[in-house]
CSV table of C-alpha atoms and ligand atoms in Angstrom, one decimal:
chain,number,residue,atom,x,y,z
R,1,UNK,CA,14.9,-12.7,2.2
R,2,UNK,CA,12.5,-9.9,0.1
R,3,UNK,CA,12.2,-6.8,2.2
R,4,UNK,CA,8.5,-6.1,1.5
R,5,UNK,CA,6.6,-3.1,2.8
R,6,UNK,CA,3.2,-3.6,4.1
R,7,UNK,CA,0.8,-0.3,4.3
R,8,UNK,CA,-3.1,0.3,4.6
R,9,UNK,CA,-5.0,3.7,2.6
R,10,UNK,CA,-6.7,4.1,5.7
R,11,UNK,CA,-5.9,5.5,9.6
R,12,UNK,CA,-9.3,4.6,11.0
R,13,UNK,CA,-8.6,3.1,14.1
R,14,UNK,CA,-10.8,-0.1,13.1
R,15,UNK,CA,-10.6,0.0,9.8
R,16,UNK,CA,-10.4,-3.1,7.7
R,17,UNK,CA,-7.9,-2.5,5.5
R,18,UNK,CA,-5.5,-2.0,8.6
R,19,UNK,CA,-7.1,-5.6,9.5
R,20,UNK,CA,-6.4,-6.6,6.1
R,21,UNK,CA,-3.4,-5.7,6.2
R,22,UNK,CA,-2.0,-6.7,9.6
R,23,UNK,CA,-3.4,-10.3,8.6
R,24,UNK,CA,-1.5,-10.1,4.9
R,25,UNK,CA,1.9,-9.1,6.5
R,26,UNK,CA,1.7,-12.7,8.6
R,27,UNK,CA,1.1,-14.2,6.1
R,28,UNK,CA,4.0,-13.0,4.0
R,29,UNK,CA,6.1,-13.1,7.5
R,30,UNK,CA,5.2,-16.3,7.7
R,31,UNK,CA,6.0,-16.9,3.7
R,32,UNK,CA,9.4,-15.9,4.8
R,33,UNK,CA,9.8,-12.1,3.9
R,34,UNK,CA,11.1,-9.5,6.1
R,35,UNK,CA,8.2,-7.8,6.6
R,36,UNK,CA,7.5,-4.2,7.6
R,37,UNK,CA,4.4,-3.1,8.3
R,38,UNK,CA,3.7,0.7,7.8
R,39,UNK,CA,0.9,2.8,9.8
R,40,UNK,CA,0.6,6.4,7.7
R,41,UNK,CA,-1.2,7.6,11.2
R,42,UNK,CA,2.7,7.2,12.3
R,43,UNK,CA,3.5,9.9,9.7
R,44,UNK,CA,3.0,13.4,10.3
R,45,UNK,CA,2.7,14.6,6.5
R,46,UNK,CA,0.3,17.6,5.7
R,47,UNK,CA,-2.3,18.0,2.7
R,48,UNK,CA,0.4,18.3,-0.3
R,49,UNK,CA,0.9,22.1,-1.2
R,50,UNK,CA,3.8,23.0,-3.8
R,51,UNK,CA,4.2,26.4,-1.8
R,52,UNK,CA,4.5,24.1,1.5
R,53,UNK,CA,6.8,22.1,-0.3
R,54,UNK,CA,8.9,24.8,-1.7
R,55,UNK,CA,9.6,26.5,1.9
R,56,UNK,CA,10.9,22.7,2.8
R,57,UNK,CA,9.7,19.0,2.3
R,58,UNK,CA,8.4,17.9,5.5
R,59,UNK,CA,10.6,15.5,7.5
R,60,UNK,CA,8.0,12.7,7.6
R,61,UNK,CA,8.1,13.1,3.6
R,62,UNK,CA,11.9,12.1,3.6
R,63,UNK,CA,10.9,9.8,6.3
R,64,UNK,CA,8.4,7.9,3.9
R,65,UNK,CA,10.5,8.1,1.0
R,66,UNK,CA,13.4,6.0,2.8
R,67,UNK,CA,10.9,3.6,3.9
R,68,UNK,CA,9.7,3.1,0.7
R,69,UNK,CA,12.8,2.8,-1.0
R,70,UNK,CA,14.7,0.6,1.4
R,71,UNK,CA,11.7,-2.4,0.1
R,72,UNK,CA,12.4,-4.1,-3.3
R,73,UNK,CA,8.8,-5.4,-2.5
R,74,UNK,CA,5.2,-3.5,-1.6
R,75,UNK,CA,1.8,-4.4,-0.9
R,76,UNK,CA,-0.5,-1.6,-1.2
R,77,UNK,CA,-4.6,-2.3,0.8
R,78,UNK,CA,-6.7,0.3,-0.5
R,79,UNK,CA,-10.0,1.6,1.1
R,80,UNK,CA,-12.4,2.6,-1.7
R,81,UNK,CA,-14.5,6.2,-1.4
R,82,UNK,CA,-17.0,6.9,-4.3
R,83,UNK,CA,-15.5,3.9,-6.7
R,84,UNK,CA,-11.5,4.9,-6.4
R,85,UNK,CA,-8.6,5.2,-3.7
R,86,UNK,CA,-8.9,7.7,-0.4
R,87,UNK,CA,-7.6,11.0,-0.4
R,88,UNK,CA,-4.9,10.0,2.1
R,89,UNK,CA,-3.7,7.1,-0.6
R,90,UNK,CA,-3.1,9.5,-2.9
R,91,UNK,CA,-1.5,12.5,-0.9
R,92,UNK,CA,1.1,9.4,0.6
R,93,UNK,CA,1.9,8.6,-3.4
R,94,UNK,CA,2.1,12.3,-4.3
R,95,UNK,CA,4.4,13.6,-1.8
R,96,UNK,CA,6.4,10.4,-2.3
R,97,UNK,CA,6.7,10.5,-5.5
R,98,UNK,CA,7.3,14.7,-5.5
R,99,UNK,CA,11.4,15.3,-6.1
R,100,UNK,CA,13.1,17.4,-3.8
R,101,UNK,CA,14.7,20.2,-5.4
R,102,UNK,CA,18.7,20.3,-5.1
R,103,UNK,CA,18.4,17.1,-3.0
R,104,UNK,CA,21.6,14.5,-2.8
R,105,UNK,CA,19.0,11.3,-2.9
R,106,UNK,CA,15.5,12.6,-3.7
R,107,UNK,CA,16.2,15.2,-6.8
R,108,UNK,CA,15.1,12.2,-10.1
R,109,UNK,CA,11.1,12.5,-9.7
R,110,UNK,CA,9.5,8.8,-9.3
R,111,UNK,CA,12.6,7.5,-7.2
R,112,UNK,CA,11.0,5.6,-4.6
R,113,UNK,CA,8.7,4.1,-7.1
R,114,UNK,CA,10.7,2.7,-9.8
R,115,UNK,CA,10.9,-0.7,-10.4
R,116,UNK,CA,9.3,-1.9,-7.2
R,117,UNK,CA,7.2,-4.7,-7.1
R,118,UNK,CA,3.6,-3.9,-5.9
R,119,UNK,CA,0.8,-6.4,-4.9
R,120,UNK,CA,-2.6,-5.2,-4.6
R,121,UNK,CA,-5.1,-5.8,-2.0
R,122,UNK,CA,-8.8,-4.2,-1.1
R,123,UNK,CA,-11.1,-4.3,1.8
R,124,UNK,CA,-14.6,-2.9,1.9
R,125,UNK,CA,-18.0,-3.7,3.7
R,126,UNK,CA,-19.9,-3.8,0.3
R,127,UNK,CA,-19.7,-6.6,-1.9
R,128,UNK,CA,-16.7,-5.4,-4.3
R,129,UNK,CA,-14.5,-5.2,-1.8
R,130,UNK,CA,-13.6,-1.8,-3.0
R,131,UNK,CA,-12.4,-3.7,-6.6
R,132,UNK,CA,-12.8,-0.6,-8.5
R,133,UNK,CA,-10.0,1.8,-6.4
R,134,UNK,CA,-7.6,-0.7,-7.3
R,135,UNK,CA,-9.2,0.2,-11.0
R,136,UNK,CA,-7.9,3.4,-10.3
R,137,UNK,CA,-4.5,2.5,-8.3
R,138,UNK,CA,-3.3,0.2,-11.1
R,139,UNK,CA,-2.7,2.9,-13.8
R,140,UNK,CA,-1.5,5.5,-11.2
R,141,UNK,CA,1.4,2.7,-10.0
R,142,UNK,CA,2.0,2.0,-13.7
R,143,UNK,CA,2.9,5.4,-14.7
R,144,UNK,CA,5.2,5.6,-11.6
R,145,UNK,CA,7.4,2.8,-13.0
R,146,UNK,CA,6.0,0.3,-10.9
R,147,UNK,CA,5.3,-3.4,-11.8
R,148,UNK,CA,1.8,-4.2,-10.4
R,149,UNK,CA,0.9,-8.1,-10.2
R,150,UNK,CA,-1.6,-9.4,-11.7
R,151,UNK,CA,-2.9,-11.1,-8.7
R,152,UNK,CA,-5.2,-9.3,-6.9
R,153,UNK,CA,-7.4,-9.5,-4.3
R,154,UNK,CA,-10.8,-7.6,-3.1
R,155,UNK,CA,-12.1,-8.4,0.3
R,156,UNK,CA,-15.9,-7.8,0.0
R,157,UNK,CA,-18.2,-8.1,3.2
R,158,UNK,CA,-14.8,-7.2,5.3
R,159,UNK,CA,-16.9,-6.5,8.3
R,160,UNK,CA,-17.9,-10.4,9.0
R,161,UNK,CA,-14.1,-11.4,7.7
R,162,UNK,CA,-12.1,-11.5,10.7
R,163,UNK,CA,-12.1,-13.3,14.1
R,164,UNK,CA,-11.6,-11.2,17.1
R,165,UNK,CA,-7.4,-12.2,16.6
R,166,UNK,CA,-7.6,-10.4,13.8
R,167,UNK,CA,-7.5,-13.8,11.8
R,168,UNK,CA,-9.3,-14.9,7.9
R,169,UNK,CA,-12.3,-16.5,9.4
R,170,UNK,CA,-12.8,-18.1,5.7
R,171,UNK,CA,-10.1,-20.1,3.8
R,172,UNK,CA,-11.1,-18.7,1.0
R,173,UNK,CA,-10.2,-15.2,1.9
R,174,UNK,CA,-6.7,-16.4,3.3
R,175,UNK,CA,-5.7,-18.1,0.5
R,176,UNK,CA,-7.1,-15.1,-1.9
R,177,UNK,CA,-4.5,-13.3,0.0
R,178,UNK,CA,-1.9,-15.7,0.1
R,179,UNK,CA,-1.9,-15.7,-4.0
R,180,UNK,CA,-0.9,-12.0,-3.6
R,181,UNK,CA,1.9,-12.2,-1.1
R,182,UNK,CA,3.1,-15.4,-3.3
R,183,UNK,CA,2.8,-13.7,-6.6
R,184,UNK,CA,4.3,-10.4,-4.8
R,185,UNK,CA,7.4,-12.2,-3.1
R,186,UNK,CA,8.5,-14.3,-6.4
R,187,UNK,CA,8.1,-11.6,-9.2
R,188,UNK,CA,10.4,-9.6,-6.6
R,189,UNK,CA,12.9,-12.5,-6.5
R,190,UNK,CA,13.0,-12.7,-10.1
R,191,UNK,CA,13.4,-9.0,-10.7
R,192,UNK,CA,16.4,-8.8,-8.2
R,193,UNK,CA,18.0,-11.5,-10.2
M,1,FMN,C1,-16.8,9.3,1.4
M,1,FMN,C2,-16.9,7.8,1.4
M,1,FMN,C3,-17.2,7.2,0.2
M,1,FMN,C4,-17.3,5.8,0.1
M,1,FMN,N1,-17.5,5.2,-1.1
M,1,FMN,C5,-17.5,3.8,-1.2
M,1,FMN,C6,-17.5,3.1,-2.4
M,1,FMN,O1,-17.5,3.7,-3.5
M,1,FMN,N2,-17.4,1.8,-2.4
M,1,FMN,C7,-17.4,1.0,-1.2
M,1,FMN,O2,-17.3,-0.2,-1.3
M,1,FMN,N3,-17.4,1.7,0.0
M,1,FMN,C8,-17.4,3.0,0.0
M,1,FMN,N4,-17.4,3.6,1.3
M,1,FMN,C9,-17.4,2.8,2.5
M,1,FMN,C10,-16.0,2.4,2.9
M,1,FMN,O3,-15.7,1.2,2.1
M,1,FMN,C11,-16.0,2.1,4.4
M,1,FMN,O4,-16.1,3.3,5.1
M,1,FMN,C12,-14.7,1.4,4.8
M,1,FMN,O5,-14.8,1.0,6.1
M,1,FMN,C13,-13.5,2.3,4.6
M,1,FMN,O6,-12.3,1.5,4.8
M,1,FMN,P1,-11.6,1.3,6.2
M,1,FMN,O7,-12.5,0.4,7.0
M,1,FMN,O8,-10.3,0.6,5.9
M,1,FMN,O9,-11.4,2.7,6.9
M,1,FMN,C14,-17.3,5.0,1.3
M,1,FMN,C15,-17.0,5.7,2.5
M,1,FMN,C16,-16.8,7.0,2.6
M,1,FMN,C17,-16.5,7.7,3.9
């Protein structure tokens, strides 16, 4: 059973990329993966500083770093602001991906990223879906070591997309995110092999 880590670029309580994302992690539940879903709002990690940092990496840093590492398999929904990622998308990576000096586990920069498996998803109320931060996400990923799939899915009009359950009102959408939990799952399988 793939551990895979489930995790939104956004905290707004409505937002749809939470939505998206709570729907995507049944689905992959569902697909038979041992699914966790992560809230960064459940993460108390500051704006990354390198003088913060070098006084001591917070707790919530280590935290997120054991998280991440502890899933062979990720999927990554992304808000887009002004055509790329949010600022809390990026701060999460940064400090994640940050070593910490001296550290038994967390001292070989790019730890928690390499290797991993990540599916990308988007959500937006515009009609790209927010397509062109996972532009942006896809080379940042890459030069962490990661293996993005090619599969890839940008939820435009996200506003009219789900019922009040939280469920894909179209099948389209669904199955759009299926292909990404699919595609996600088996190139995990075949990496672990
Ligand atoms: C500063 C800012 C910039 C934005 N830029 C874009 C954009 O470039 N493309 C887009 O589709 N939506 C853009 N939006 C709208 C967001 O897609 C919208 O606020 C969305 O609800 C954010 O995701 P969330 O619902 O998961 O919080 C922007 C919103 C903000 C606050």
């Amino acid at each position: 059973m793939t551990k895979l880590l489930v995790f939104a670029g956004s905290t707004r309580q409505q937002s749809f990329n939470r939505q998206l994302a709570h729907a995507t992690a049944k689905l992959a539940s569902a697909s038979g993966a041992d699914v966790t879903l992560l809230e960064l709002s459940s993460l108390d990690i500051p704006m990354y500083n390198a003088d913060l940092e070098a006084e001591a990496t917070p707790a919530d840093v280590i935290k997120l770093k054991e998280i991440m590492d502890a899933h062979p398999a990720w999927i990554i929904v992304s808000p887009e602001y002004n055509g790329s990622y949010t600022a809390l998308l990026k701060n999460t990576i940064d400090w994640a991906s940050s070593p910490v000096k001296g550290h038994p586990v967390w001292s070989s920069s790019n730890k928690p990223f390499t290797g991993k498996v990540v599916g990308l998803l988007s959500a937006s109320p515009g009609a790209l879906g927010g397509l062109r931060s996972l532009s942006h996400l896809n080379p940042l990923l890459q030069n962490l070591q990661c293996w993005i799939c090619p599969q890839q899915f940008a939820l435009g009009r996200a506003g009219e997309a789900f019922d009040e359950q939280g469920e894909f009102k179209s099948d389209f959408h669904r199955k759009s995110a299926q292909a990404v939990v699919d595609q996600t799952l088996w190139a995990a399988a075949r990496l672990a092999t």
